[in-house]
XYZ file of C-alpha atoms in Angstrom:
308
model
C 166.982 73.456 67.303
C 166.482 74.001 63.567
C 164.547 77.105 62.517
C 162.066 77.439 59.642
C 160.373 80.559 58.303
C 156.796 80.024 57.130
C 155.062 82.674 55.029
C 151.302 83.341 54.988
C 149.031 83.514 51.963
C 145.893 85.324 50.941
C 143.441 85.941 53.770
C 146.146 87.150 56.174
C 145.873 90.802 55.142
C 144.487 93.599 57.309
C 144.248 97.378 56.912
C 147.257 98.975 58.607
C 149.606 96.097 57.810
C 153.221 97.241 57.673
C 152.542 100.854 58.698
C 154.385 100.571 62.049
C 157.375 98.910 60.378
C 157.422 101.594 57.663
C 157.465 104.421 60.196
C 160.126 102.759 62.356
C 162.631 101.319 59.880
C 164.449 103.054 57.027
C 165.182 99.802 55.139
C 161.472 98.877 55.271
C 160.610 102.300 53.832
C 162.994 101.595 50.972
C 161.386 98.166 50.322
C 157.850 99.584 50.229
C 158.860 102.641 48.158
C 160.718 100.577 45.552
C 157.898 98.024 45.410
C 155.335 100.750 44.796
C 157.358 101.974 41.800
C 157.400 98.461 40.318
C 153.701 97.819 41.010
C 152.487 101.184 39.659
C 149.593 101.399 42.110
C 149.329 103.090 45.557
C 150.456 100.071 47.582
C 151.213 102.008 50.788
C 147.826 103.735 50.861
C 145.992 100.419 50.278
C 148.055 98.612 52.964
C 148.179 101.353 55.573
C 144.735 103.020 55.307
C 142.629 100.816 53.027
C 139.757 100.753 52.348
C 139.422 97.064 53.211
C 137.452 96.367 50.020
C 140.448 97.477 47.962
C 142.937 95.466 50.017
C 140.757 92.356 49.616
C 141.070 92.464 45.814
C 143.371 89.619 44.805
C 145.479 91.835 42.532
C 146.317 94.036 45.540
C 146.220 91.450 48.345
C 148.933 89.208 46.944
C 151.633 91.886 46.416
C 150.737 93.476 49.776
C 151.268 90.273 51.766
C 154.404 89.412 49.780
C 156.016 92.813 50.474
C 155.049 92.854 54.148
C 156.471 89.328 54.621
C 159.765 90.153 52.945
C 160.124 93.423 54.841
C 159.889 91.409 58.076
C 162.289 88.812 56.651
C 164.760 91.628 55.919
C 164.539 92.873 59.523
C 165.072 89.355 60.889
C 168.129 88.900 58.664
C 169.513 92.175 60.042
C 169.137 90.745 63.551
C 171.060 87.638 62.521
C 168.032 85.334 62.645
C 168.418 82.937 59.724
C 166.091 80.179 58.585
C 167.393 76.699 57.851
C 164.253 75.841 55.844
C 161.226 77.687 54.477
C 157.711 77.165 53.175
C 154.801 79.374 52.233
C 151.053 78.842 52.069
C 149.962 79.323 48.423
C 151.115 82.890 47.621
C 153.549 82.563 50.544
C 155.602 80.092 48.518
C 156.886 83.035 46.460
C 157.949 84.811 49.674
C 159.716 81.630 50.792
C 161.596 81.358 47.493
C 162.812 84.957 47.748
C 163.864 84.424 51.367
C 165.787 81.316 50.248
C 167.578 83.185 47.452
C 165.883 81.285 44.593
C 164.156 84.453 43.342
C 165.255 88.080 43.530
C 162.848 90.394 45.350
C 162.069 92.299 42.142
C 161.457 89.159 40.060
C 159.349 87.657 42.831
C 157.275 90.841 43.075
C 156.701 90.979 39.322
C 155.538 87.342 39.347
C 153.246 87.934 42.332
C 151.755 91.055 40.709
C 151.026 89.078 37.537
C 149.726 86.069 39.473
C 147.302 88.258 41.431
C 146.018 89.936 38.260
C 145.651 86.631 36.385
C 143.881 84.914 39.280
C 141.495 87.843 39.741
C 140.697 87.838 35.999
C 140.191 84.048 36.037
C 137.827 84.455 38.981
C 135.858 87.141 37.134
C 135.603 84.947 34.038
C 134.822 81.672 35.862
C 133.067 82.691 39.097
C 133.651 80.402 42.042
C 134.113 80.400 45.780
C 135.794 78.579 48.668
C 134.699 77.378 52.104
C 136.450 76.148 55.254
C 135.174 72.923 56.806
C 136.306 72.173 60.350
C 135.683 68.964 62.249
C 135.492 66.357 59.488
C 138.121 63.935 58.163
C 139.781 64.228 54.760
C 137.879 61.148 53.603
C 134.472 62.492 54.608
C 135.136 65.873 52.961
C 136.262 64.104 49.758
C 133.015 62.074 49.737
C 130.960 65.235 50.331
C 132.669 66.956 47.393
C 132.051 63.904 45.198
C 128.326 64.003 46.010
C 128.100 67.801 45.690
C 129.722 67.672 42.236
C 126.298 66.866 40.773
C 125.479 70.568 41.352
C 128.819 71.920 40.110
C 132.582 71.420 40.380
C 133.943 71.241 43.961
C 137.071 69.610 45.428
C 139.324 69.921 48.506
C 141.795 72.765 47.913
C 143.758 73.226 51.168
C 144.618 70.460 53.631
C 145.537 72.871 56.401
C 145.569 70.763 59.575
C 143.806 67.709 60.984
C 140.102 68.398 60.604
C 140.546 71.728 58.804
C 140.044 71.551 55.046
C 139.180 74.261 52.530
C 137.076 73.318 49.511
C 137.001 75.194 46.215
C 134.835 75.220 43.109
C 131.711 76.606 41.499
C 129.349 78.609 43.690
C 126.616 75.955 43.347
C 128.965 73.059 44.048
C 130.578 74.678 47.110
C 127.229 75.788 48.579
C 125.794 72.286 48.237
C 128.945 70.800 49.807
C 128.557 73.241 52.709
C 124.995 71.967 53.286
C 126.207 68.362 53.231
C 129.058 69.181 55.635
C 126.560 70.646 58.125
C 124.403 67.514 57.782
C 127.529 65.457 58.536
C 127.961 67.399 61.819
C 130.948 69.517 60.804
C 131.891 71.770 63.720
C 132.289 74.907 61.575
C 131.380 75.554 57.922
C 132.305 79.021 56.655
C 132.362 80.497 53.160
C 135.573 82.481 52.587
C 135.741 86.020 51.221
C 137.686 85.329 48.014
C 137.459 86.497 44.419
C 137.595 83.024 42.877
C 137.934 79.267 43.263
C 141.666 79.161 43.987
C 143.582 75.888 43.667
C 140.956 74.451 41.327
C 140.569 74.021 37.534
C 138.458 77.208 37.516
C 141.817 79.039 37.656
C 142.897 77.465 34.338
C 142.847 80.847 32.552
C 145.636 82.064 34.863
C 148.081 79.337 33.809
C 149.153 80.472 30.338
C 150.355 83.936 31.337
C 152.012 82.701 34.514
C 153.831 79.859 32.713
C 155.174 82.299 30.125
C 156.419 84.669 32.833
C 158.012 81.854 34.864
C 159.944 80.623 31.812
C 161.423 84.114 31.358
C 162.293 84.565 35.047
C 165.708 83.693 36.429
C 165.411 81.129 39.218
C 168.415 79.879 41.209
C 168.883 76.886 43.475
C 167.591 77.886 46.919
C 170.202 78.234 49.680
C 167.941 76.343 52.101
C 165.225 73.702 51.531
C 161.890 75.174 50.385
C 159.000 72.759 50.947
C 156.458 73.155 48.151
C 152.666 73.232 48.242
C 152.194 70.633 45.507
C 154.491 67.885 46.859
C 155.028 68.922 50.520
C 158.744 68.207 49.906
C 161.722 70.458 49.142
C 162.418 71.441 45.527
C 165.906 72.546 44.524
C 166.154 72.518 40.714
C 165.084 75.783 38.993
C 162.993 74.048 36.312
C 161.275 71.898 38.941
C 160.436 75.057 40.921
C 158.948 76.663 37.780
C 156.764 73.647 37.091
C 155.564 73.405 40.697
C 154.677 77.129 40.831
C 152.630 76.608 37.683
C 150.855 73.506 39.060
C 150.261 75.208 42.394
C 147.516 77.454 40.969
C 145.295 74.433 40.197
C 146.490 71.936 42.836
C 145.604 71.472 46.525
C 147.861 73.043 49.160
C 149.302 70.194 51.285
C 150.075 72.370 54.303
C 149.598 69.712 56.971
C 152.010 67.407 55.121
C 154.547 70.250 54.755
C 154.674 70.894 58.511
C 154.763 67.169 59.312
C 157.651 66.683 56.856
C 159.547 69.640 58.312
C 159.149 68.262 61.836
C 160.313 64.852 60.601
C 163.391 66.672 59.245
C 164.109 67.901 62.808
C 162.657 71.398 62.490
C 160.842 72.329 65.697
C 161.096 76.147 65.763
C 158.882 78.074 63.353
C 158.555 81.786 62.703
C 155.473 82.933 60.776
C 156.895 85.858 58.833
C 154.213 88.302 57.699
C 150.841 89.827 58.578
C 149.198 86.891 60.322
C 149.010 84.310 63.082
C 147.080 81.828 60.941
C 149.950 79.430 60.227
C 151.041 79.304 63.873
C 147.468 78.332 64.758
C 147.489 75.550 62.169
C 150.889 74.379 63.411
C 149.553 73.860 66.944
C 146.781 71.653 65.551
C 149.287 69.658 63.486
C 151.836 69.110 66.276
C 151.503 70.659 69.744
C 155.230 70.273 70.428
C 156.287 72.529 67.545
C 157.112 76.068 68.699
C 155.798 78.920 66.542
C 155.994 82.718 66.856
C 154.246 85.127 64.498
C 156.415 88.098 63.503
C 154.588 90.896 61.705
C 154.634 93.987 63.916
C 157.155 96.000 65.920
C 155.770 94.539 69.153
C 156.461 91.015 67.821
C 160.062 91.969 67.037
C 160.506 93.423 70.535
C 159.111 90.229 72.063
C 161.546 88.242 69.919
C 164.476 90.289 71.244
C 163.296 89.382 74.737
C 163.346 85.688 73.803
C 166.872 85.875 72.462
């Protein structure tokens, strides 16, 4: 059975993330300590003790999730558990590329640090928000966004699983779309706690700096297929990866398509590598036969040893 590692994105963070791994594992301590030197902010304090308001800031959230995910990936590699494919949700795509050998850990971290800063600044300059809509079809959500656009920009941003779509845009546009979704009998409509309208044109100000950094960053061909957010298919050429990482900031995340394509390519065993169980939950809604385990804590690693 082919194995894939899937890496979570923003929203998966929690205060205390990584603290048990740090205390238990010398190589994890080295990863966090070296990362903190590169980042030049108190990463361990923010991850391990918070406060939550600090951890929720995009410029801190993104590096924190990235480092936690790759610390777990490092432990799994040490146990001989290797992925035959990878994917990551939004920010998680950078984790996937490092795990696949396309980016070095240091280069990936520098890109993620910059991405988080640029996206936070873009959100401050062009305020926006996001909301999850559960229980409506893609077509109905698209129509709702079209109608709500009379109040302000709003479009689907994440196609997460059947009937679970995240919309993104201006505060006015998203709030009106939320009202329309409730009128259309959506099961759940929830505004997300985010610092901007991610995966929408309101992030345009983040593109210039990220594009410049990507052009200067060494990217190799990945050792294993990495399914990308923009196309839902593997990308292997370094320049193609650069262009897709750039487009990803403004484009919808095609997560449902990614998992469906992986399953079509005979992958049926997934490990969610990082501080979350979100992607495993989405996977069950996409295909009940796909097996998924979330690996983010010592107890998860012990359970995995029991499996193997």
